[in-house]
CSV table of C-alpha atoms in Angstrom, one decimal:
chain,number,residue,atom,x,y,z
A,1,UNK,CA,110.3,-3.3,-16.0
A,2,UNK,CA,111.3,0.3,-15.1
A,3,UNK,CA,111.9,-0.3,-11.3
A,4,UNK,CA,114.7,-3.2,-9.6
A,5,UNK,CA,112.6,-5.8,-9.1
A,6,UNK,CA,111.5,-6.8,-4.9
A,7,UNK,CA,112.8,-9.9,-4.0
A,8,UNK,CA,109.8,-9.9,-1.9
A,9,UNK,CA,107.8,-10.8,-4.3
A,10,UNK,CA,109.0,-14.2,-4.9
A,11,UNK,CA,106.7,-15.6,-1.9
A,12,UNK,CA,103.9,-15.0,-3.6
A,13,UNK,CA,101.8,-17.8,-4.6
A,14,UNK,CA,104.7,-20.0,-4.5
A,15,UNK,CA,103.6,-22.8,-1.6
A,16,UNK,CA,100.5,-23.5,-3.3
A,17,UNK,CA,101.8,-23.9,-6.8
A,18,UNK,CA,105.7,-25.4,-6.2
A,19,UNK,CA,105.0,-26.8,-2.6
A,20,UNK,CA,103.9,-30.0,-4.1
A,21,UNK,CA,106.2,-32.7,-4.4
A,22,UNK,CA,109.3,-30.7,-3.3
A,23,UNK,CA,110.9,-32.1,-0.1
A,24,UNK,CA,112.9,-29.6,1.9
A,25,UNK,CA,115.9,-31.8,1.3
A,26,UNK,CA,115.6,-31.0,-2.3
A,27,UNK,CA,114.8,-27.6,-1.9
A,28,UNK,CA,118.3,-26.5,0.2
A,29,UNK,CA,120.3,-28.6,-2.5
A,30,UNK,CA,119.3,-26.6,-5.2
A,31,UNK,CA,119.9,-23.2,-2.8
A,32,UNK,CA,123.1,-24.1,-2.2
A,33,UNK,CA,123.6,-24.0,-5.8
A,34,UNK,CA,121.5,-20.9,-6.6
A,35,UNK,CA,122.3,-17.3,-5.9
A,36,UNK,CA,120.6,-15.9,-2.9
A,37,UNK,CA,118.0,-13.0,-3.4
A,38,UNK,CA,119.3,-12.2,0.3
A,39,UNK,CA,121.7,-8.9,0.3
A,40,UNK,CA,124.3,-9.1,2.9
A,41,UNK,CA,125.8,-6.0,5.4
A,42,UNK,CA,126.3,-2.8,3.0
A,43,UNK,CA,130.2,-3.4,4.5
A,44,UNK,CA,130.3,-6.9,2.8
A,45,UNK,CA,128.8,-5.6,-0.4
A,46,UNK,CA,131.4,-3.2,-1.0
A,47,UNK,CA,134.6,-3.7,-3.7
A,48,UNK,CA,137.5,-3.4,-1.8
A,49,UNK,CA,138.9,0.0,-2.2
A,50,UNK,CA,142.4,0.8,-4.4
A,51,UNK,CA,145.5,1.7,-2.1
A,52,UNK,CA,145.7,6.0,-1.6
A,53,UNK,CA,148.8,5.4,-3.7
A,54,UNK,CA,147.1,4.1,-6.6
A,55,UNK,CA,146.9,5.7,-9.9
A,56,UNK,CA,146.9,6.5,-13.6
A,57,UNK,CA,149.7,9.1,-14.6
A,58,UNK,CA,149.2,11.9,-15.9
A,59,UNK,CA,150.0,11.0,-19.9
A,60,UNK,CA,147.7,8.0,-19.1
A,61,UNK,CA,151.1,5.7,-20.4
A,62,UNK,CA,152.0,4.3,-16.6
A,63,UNK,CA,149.9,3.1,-13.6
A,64,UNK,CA,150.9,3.9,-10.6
A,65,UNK,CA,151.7,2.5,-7.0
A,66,UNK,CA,152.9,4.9,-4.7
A,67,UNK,CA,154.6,6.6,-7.1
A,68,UNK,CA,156.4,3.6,-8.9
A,69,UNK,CA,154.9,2.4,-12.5
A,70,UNK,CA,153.8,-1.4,-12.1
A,71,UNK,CA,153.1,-1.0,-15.8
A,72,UNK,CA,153.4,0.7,-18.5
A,73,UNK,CA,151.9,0.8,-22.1
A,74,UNK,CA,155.1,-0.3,-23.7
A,75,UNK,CA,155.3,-3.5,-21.4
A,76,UNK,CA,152.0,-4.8,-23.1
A,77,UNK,CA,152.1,-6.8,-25.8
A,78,UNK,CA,152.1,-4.4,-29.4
A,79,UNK,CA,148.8,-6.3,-31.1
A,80,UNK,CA,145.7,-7.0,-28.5
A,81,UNK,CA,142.9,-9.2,-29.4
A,82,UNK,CA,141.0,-8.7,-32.7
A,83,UNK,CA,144.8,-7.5,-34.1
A,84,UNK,CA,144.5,-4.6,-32.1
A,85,UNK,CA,147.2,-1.9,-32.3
A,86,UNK,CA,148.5,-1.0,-29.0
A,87,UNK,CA,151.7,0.4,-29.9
A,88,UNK,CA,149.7,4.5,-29.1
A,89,UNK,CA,147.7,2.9,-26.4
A,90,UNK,CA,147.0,4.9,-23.3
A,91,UNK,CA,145.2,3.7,-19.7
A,92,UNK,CA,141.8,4.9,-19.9
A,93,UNK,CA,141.0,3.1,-16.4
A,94,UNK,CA,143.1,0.5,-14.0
A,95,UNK,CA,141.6,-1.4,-10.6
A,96,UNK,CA,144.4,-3.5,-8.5
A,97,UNK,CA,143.1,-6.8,-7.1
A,98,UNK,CA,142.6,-6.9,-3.6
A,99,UNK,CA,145.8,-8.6,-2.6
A,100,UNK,CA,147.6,-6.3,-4.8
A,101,UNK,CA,148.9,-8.9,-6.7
A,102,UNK,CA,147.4,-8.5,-9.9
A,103,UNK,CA,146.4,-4.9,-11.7
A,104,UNK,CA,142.7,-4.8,-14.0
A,105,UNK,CA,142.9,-2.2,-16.9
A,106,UNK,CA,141.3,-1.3,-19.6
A,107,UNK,CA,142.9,1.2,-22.8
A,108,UNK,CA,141.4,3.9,-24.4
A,109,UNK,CA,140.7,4.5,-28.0
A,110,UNK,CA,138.7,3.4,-31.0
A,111,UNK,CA,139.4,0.1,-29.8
A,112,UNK,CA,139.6,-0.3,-26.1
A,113,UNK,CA,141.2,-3.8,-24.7
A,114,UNK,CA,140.4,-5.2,-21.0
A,115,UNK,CA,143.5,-7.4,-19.8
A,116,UNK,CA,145.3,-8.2,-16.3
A,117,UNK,CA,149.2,-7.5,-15.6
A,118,UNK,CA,150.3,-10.0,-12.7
A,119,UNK,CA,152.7,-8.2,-11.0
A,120,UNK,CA,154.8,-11.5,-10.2
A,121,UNK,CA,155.2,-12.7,-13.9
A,122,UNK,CA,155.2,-9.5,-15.1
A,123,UNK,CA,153.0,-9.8,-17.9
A,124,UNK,CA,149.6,-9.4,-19.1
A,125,UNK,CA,146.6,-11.3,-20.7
A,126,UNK,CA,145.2,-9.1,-22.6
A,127,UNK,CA,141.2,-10.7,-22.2
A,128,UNK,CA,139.0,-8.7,-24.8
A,129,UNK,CA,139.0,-5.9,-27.4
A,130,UNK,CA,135.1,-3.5,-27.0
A,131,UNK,CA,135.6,-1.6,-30.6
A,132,UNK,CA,133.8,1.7,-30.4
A,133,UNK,CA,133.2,1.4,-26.6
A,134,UNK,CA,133.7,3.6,-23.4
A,135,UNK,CA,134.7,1.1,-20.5
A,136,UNK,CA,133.1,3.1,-17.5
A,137,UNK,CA,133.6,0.9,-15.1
A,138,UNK,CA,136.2,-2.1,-14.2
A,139,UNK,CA,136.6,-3.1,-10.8
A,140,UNK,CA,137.4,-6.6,-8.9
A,141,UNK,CA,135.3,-9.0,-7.2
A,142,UNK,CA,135.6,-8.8,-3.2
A,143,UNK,CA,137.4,-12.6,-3.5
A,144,UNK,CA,139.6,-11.2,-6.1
A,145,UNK,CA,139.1,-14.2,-8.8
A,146,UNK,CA,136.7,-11.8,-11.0
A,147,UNK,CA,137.7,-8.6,-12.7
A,148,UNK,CA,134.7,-7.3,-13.7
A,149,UNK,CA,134.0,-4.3,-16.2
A,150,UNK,CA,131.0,-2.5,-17.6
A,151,UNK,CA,131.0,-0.6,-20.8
A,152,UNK,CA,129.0,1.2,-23.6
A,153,UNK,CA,128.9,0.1,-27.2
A,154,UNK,CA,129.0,2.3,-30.1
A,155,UNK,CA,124.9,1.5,-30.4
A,156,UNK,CA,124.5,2.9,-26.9
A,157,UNK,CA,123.8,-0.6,-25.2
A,158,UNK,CA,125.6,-1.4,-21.8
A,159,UNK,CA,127.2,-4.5,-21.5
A,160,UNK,CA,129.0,-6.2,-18.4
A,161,UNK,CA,131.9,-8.7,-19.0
A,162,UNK,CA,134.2,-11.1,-16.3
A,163,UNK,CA,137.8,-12.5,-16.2
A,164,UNK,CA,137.8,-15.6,-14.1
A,165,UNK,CA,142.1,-15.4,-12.6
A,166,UNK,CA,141.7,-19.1,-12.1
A,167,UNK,CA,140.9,-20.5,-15.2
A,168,UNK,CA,142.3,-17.8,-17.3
A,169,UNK,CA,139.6,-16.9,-19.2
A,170,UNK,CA,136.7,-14.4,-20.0
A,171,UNK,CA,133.9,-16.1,-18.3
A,172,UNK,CA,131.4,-14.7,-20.5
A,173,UNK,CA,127.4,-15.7,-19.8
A,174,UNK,CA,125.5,-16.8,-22.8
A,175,UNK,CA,122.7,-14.9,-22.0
A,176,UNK,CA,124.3,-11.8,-21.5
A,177,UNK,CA,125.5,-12.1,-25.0
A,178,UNK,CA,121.7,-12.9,-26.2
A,179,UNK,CA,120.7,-9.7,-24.2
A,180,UNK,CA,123.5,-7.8,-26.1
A,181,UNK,CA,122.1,-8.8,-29.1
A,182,UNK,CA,118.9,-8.1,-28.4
A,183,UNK,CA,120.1,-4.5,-27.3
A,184,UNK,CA,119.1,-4.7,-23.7
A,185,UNK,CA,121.4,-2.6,-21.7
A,186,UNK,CA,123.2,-4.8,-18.5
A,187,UNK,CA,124.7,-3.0,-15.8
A,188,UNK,CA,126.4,-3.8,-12.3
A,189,UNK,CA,124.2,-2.7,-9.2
A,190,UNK,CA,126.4,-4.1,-6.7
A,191,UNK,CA,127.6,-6.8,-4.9
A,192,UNK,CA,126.0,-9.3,-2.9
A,193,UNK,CA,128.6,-11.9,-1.5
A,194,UNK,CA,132.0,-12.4,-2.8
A,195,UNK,CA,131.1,-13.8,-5.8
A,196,UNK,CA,127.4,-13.0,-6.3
A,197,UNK,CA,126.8,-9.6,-8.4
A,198,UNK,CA,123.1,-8.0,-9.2
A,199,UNK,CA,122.9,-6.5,-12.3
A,200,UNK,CA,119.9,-4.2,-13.7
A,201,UNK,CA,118.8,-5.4,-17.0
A,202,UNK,CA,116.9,-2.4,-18.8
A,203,UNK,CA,113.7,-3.0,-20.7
A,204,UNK,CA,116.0,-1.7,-23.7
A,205,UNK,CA,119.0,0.4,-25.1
A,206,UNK,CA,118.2,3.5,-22.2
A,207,UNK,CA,120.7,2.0,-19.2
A,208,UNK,CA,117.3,3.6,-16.7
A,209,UNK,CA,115.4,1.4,-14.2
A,210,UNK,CA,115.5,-2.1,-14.7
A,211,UNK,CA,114.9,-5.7,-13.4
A,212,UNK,CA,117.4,-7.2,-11.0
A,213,UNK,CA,119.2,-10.4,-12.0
A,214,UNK,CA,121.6,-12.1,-9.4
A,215,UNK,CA,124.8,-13.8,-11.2
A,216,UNK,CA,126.4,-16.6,-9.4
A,217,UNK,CA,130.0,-16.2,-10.9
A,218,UNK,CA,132.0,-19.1,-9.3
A,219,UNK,CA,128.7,-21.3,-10.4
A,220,UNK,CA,127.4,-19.4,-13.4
A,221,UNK,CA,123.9,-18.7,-12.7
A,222,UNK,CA,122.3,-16.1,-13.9
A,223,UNK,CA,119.0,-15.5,-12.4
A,224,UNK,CA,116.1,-12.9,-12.4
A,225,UNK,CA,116.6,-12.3,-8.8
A,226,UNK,CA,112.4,-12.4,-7.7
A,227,UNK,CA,112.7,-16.1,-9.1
A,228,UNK,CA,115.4,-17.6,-7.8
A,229,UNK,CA,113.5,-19.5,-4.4
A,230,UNK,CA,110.5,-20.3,-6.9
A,231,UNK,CA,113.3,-22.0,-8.7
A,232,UNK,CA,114.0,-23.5,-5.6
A,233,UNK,CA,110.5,-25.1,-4.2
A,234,UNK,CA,110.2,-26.1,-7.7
A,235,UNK,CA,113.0,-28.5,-7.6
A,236,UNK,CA,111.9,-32.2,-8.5
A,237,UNK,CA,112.2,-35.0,-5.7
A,238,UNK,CA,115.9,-36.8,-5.7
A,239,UNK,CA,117.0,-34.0,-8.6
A,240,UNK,CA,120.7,-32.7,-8.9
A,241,UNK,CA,121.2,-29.1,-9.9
A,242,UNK,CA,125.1,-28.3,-10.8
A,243,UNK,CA,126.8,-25.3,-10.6
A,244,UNK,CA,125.6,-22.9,-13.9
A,245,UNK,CA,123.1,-25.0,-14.4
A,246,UNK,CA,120.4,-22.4,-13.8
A,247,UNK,CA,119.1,-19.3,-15.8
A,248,UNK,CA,116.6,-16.7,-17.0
A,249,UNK,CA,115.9,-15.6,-20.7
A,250,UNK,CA,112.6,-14.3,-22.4
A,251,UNK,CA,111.7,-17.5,-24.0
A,252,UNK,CA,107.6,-17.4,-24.5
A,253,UNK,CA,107.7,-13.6,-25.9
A,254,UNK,CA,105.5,-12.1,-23.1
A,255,UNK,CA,106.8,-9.2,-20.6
A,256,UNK,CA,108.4,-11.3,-18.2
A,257,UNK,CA,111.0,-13.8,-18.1
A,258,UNK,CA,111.3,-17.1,-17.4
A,259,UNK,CA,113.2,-18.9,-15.3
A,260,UNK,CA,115.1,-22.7,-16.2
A,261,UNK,CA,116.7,-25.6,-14.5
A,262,UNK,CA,119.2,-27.4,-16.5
A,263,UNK,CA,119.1,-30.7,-14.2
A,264,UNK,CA,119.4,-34.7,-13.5
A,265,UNK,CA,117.0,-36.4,-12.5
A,266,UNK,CA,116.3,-38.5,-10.0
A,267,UNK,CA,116.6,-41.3,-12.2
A,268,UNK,CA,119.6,-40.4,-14.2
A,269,UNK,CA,118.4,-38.3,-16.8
A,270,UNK,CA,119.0,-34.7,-18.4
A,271,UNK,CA,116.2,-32.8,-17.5
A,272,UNK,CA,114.8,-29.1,-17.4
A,273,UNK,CA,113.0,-27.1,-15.0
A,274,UNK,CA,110.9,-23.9,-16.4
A,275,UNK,CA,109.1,-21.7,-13.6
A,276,UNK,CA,106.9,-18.9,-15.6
A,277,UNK,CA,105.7,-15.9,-14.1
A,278,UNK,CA,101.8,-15.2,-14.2
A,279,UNK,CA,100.8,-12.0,-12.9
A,280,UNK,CA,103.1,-12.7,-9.9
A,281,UNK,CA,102.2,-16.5,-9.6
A,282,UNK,CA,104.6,-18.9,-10.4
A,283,UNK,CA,104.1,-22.4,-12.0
A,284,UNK,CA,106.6,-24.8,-12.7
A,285,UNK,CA,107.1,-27.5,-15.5
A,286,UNK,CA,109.5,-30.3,-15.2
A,287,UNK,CA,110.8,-32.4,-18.4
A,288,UNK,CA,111.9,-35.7,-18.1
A,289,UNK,CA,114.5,-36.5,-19.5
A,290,UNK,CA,114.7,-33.9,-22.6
A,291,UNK,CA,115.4,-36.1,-24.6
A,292,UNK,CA,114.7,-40.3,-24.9
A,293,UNK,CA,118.1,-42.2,-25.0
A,294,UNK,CA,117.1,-44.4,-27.9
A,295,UNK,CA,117.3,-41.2,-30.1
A,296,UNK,CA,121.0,-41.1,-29.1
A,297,UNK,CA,121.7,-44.9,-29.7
A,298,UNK,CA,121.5,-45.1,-25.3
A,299,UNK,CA,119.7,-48.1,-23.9
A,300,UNK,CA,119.3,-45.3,-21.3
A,301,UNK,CA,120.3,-42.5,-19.4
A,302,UNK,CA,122.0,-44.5,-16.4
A,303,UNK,CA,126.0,-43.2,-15.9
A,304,UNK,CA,125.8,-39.9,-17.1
A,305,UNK,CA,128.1,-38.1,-14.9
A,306,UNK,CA,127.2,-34.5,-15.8
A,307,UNK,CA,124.0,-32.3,-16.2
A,308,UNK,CA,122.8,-30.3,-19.2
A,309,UNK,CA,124.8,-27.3,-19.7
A,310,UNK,CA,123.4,-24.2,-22.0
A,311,UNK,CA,125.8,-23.2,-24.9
A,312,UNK,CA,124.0,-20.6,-26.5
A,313,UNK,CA,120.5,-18.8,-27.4
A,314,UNK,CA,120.3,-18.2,-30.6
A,315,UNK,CA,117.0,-15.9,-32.2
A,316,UNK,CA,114.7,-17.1,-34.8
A,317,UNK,CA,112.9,-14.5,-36.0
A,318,UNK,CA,111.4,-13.4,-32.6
A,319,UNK,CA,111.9,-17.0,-30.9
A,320,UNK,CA,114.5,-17.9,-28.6
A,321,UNK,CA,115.9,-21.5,-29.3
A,322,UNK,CA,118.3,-22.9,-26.6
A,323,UNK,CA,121.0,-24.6,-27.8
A,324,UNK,CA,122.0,-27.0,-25.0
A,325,UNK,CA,125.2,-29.3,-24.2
A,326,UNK,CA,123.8,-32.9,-24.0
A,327,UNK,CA,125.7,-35.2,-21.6
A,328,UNK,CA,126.4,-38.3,-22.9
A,329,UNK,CA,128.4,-41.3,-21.5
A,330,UNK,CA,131.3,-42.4,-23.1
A,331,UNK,CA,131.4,-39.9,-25.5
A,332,UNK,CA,134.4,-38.2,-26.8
A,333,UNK,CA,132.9,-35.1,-28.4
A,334,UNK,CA,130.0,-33.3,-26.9
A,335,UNK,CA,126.4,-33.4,-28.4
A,336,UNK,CA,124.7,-29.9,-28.8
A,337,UNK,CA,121.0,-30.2,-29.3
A,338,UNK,CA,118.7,-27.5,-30.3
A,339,UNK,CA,115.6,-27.1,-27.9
A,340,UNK,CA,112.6,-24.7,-27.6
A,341,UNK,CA,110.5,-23.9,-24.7
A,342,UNK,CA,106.4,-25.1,-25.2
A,343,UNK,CA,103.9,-22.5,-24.2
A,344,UNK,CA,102.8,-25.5,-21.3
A,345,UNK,CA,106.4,-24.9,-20.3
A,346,UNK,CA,108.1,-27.8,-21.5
A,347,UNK,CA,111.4,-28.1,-23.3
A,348,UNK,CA,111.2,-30.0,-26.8
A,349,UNK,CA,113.8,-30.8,-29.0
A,350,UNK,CA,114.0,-29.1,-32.4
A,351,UNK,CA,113.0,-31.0,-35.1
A,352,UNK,CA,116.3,-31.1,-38.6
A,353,UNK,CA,114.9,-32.7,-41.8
A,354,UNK,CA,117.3,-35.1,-43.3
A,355,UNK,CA,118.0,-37.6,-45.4
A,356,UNK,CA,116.3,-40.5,-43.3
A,357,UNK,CA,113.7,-37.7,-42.6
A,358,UNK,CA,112.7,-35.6,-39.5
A,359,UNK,CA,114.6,-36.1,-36.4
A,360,UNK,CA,115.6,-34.3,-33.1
A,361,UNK,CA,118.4,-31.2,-34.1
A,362,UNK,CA,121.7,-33.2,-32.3
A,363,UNK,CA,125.1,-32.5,-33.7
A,364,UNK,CA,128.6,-33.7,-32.3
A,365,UNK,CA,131.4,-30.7,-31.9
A,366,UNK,CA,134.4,-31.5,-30.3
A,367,UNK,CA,137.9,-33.4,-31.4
A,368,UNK,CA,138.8,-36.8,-31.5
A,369,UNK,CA,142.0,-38.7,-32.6
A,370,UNK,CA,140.9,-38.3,-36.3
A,371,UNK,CA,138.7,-36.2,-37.0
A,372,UNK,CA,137.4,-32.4,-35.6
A,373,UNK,CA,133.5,-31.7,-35.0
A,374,UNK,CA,132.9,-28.1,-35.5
A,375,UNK,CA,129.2,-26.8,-35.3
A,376,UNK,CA,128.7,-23.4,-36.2
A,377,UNK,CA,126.4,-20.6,-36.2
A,378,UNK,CA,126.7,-17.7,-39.3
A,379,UNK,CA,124.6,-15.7,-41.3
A,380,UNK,CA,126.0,-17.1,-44.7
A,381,UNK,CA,123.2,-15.8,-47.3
A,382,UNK,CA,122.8,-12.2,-45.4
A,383,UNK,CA,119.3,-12.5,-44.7
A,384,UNK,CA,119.8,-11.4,-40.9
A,385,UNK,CA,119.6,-15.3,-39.8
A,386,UNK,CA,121.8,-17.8,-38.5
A,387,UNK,CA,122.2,-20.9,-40.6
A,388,UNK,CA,123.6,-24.1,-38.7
A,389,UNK,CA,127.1,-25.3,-40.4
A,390,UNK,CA,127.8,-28.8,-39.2
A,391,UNK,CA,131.8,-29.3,-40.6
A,392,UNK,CA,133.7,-32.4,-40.3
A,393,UNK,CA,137.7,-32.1,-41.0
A,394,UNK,CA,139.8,-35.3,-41.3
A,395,UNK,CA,143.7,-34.9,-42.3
A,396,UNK,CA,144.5,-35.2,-46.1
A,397,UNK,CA,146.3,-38.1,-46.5
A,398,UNK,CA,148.1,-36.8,-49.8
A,399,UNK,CA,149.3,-33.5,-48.3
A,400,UNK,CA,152.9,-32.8,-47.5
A,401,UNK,CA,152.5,-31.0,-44.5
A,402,UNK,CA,149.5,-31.5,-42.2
A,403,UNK,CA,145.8,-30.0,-43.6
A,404,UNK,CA,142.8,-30.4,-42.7
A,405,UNK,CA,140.0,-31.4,-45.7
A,406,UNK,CA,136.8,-30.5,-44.6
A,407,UNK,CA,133.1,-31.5,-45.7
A,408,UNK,CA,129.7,-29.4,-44.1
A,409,UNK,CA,126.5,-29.6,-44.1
A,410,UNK,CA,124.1,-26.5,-43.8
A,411,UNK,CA,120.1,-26.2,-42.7
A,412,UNK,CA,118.3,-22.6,-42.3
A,413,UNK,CA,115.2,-22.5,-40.4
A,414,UNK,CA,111.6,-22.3,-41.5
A,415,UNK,CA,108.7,-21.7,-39.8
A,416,UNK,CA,108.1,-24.4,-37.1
A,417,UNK,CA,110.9,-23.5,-36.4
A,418,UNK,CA,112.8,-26.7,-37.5
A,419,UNK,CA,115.6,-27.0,-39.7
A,420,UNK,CA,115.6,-27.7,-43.4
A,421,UNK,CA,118.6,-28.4,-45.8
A,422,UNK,CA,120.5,-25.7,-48.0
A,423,UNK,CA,122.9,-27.7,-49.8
A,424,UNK,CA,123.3,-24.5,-52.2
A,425,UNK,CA,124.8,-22.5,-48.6
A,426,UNK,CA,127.5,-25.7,-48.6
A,427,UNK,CA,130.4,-23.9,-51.0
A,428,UNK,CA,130.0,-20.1,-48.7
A,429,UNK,CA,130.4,-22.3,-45.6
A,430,UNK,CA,133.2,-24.4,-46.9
A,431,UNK,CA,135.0,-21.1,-48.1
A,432,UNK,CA,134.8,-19.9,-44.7
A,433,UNK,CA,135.6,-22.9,-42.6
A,434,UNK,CA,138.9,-23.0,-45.1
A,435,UNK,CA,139.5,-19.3,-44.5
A,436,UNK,CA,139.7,-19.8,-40.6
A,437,UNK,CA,142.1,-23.2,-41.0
A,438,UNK,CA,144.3,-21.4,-42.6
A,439,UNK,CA,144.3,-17.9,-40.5
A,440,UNK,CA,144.4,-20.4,-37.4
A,441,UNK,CA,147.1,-22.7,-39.2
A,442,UNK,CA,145.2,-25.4,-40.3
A,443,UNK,CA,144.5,-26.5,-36.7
């Protein structure tokens, strides 16, 4: 994993092993989906550069259009995110969106913060604080929906991060957070179209060599780029792929990653793809659905309207478990289920222990007209793992003003990995779920 990968490599061995079963019609549906291995003209791949007139002044306070400030550090908002101070702020970096209409920058400091200005509101968003980081890189996509940044943490890893214009938001990948974690350094190579950006993934903290993933960020893909057209041929007859619905992640603990396709089936049902890598052969595993309805109360899968959407990979000791958005019609709340990849390469549901005994790990999180679903992940007896916190709040019927009484529900892992109870984690969970209402005004 020193070198970029070849996106040559992706041919090999793939029309034997994914041919099967894969008609052509199903093939360009998931492309048009998944991001292209092909780079386009170097002129295409460029950022569009800043105006001659654009800078940083000299006291770093101001940025600069030909000569006038379009802001300055007192226009921004005196606390950032995280209750940052900005009050001493000063620009450490700034990148103007293509159509000029909206200025990218990040502060310097103990505690830099990435935000946006939009020159016709005048005001910013102020997107993330990086405490301890160097941002050494923020530029816009070439559409000008994206800013993009790149920066170095305090532990020396190099992460990359996105501010979608449109939606207003950080559009943050879970598995460059699970990288992050895992203190693999992520940095921007360049652009491929528009909206498709190859990053190097190192083999850890050193930002040297790498492996090429493409991201898709309109879509959300994220992709190790030499597998995206096995990805492709693999793609089951009559199958739907949606937009994010595709990504790579070590999942088996060997060298290489592997590739997965959150999907629905031909016949309705949530379903996963998982293309593994042998010695530069691919074979592909479908599972169908990943989970039986019955388990959900569903007489079946028929009317679900979405696909299967990853929420997070969380690490059990060395094992990455998927933690996986299931669709389900009708339902207010979303159902997040926790799934593992087999060494055969299919996707099985996690088993929880519970009161009526061992069943698939689903859990509701989401609001409804009475009551709030809140699953959560936290390290509540410091042992360096996650426990799952599954909190219900209802409004208290005898308060004055409105609150929130909450009851939770706690498992830790074992060795299968399943879950298991830990009633005696309930009260540190409680305390903290109480803390938050409260800091976030009971809401």
């Amino acid at each position: 994993m020193s070198r970029a990968a070849d996106p040559r490599l992706a041919a090999v061995g793939i029309a034997l092993l994914l041919g099967a079963g894969c008609s052509e019609q199903d093939r360009k549906a998931w492309v048009s989906i998944l991001p292209g291995s092909d780079p386009p003209a170097a002129s295409d791949a460029d950022t569009v550069p800043a105006p001659p007139g654009f800078s940083i002044s000299d006291d770093s306070t101001a940025v600069r259009l030909d000569g006038q400030a379009v802001v300055t550090i007192e226009r921004l908002p005196d606390r950032g995110p995280g209750d940052t101070d900005l009050r001493e702020a000063r620009f450490g970096t700034a990148a103007i969106s293509p159509d000029s209409l909206h200025v990218g920058f990040a502060t310097a400091g103990e505690t830099p913060v990435v935000g946006v200005w939009n020159r016709a509101r005048q005001s910013a968003r102020l997107v993330t604080a990086l405490p301890g980081a160097a941002i050494g890189r923020l530029e816009w996509s070439p559409d000008g929906r994206f800013a993009i940044w790149q920066a170095t943490g305090p532990d020396g890893v190099t992460t990359v991060g996105a501010y979608d214009l449109r939606i207003g938001r950080a559009a943050r990948h879970p598995v460059l957070s699970w990288l992050e974690r895992r203190d693999r350094s992520v940095r921007i190579q360049d652009w491929m179209t528009e909206t498709r950006l190859r990053l190097l993934v190192s083999a850890g903290r050193e930002p040297d060599g790498g492996l090429a993933w493409m991201w898709e960020l309109h879509g959300g893909s994220l992709v190790v780029e030499d597998q995206v057209e096995a990805l492709a041929r693999g793609a089951p007859p009559g199958s739907q792929l949606l937009a994010g619905g595709a990504f790579s992640a070590n999942l088996l603990g060997d060298p290489v990653p592997e590739s997965i396709a959150l999907y629905v089936s031909g016949s309705s049902e949530p379903s996963a793809l998982v293309v593994r890598n042998r010695a530069g052969e691919y074979a592909a595993t479908a599972t169908e659905p990943l989970i039986a309805p019955g388990v959900l109360g569903l007489e079946s899968w028929k009317g679900i309207r979405r696909g299967p959407e990853l929420s997070e990979i969380v690490d059990v000791g060395d094992r990455p478990i998927l933690l996986i958005s299931i669709p389900v019609p009708e339902n207010p709340v979303q159902t997040l289920g926790f799934f593992r990849v087999a060494p055969d390469g299919r996707v099985e549901p996690v088993v929880a222990v519970g009161a009526g005994g061992a069943e698939p790990a689903l859990f509701p999180d989401g609001r409804t007209p009475d009551r709030i679903f809140d699953l959560g992940l936290v390290d509540l007896d410091g042992d360096g793992q996650v426990e799952v916190a599954a909190a219900v709040g209802r409004q208290d019927p005898n308060a004055l003003t409105p609150r929130l009484q909450w009851g939770v529900q706690v498992w830790k892992w074992d060795d299968g990995p399943r879950l298991v109870p830990a009633p005696e984690l309930e009260r540190p969970a409680l305390e903290r779920i109480e803390g938050l209402s409260v800091t976030d005004g009971g809401s």
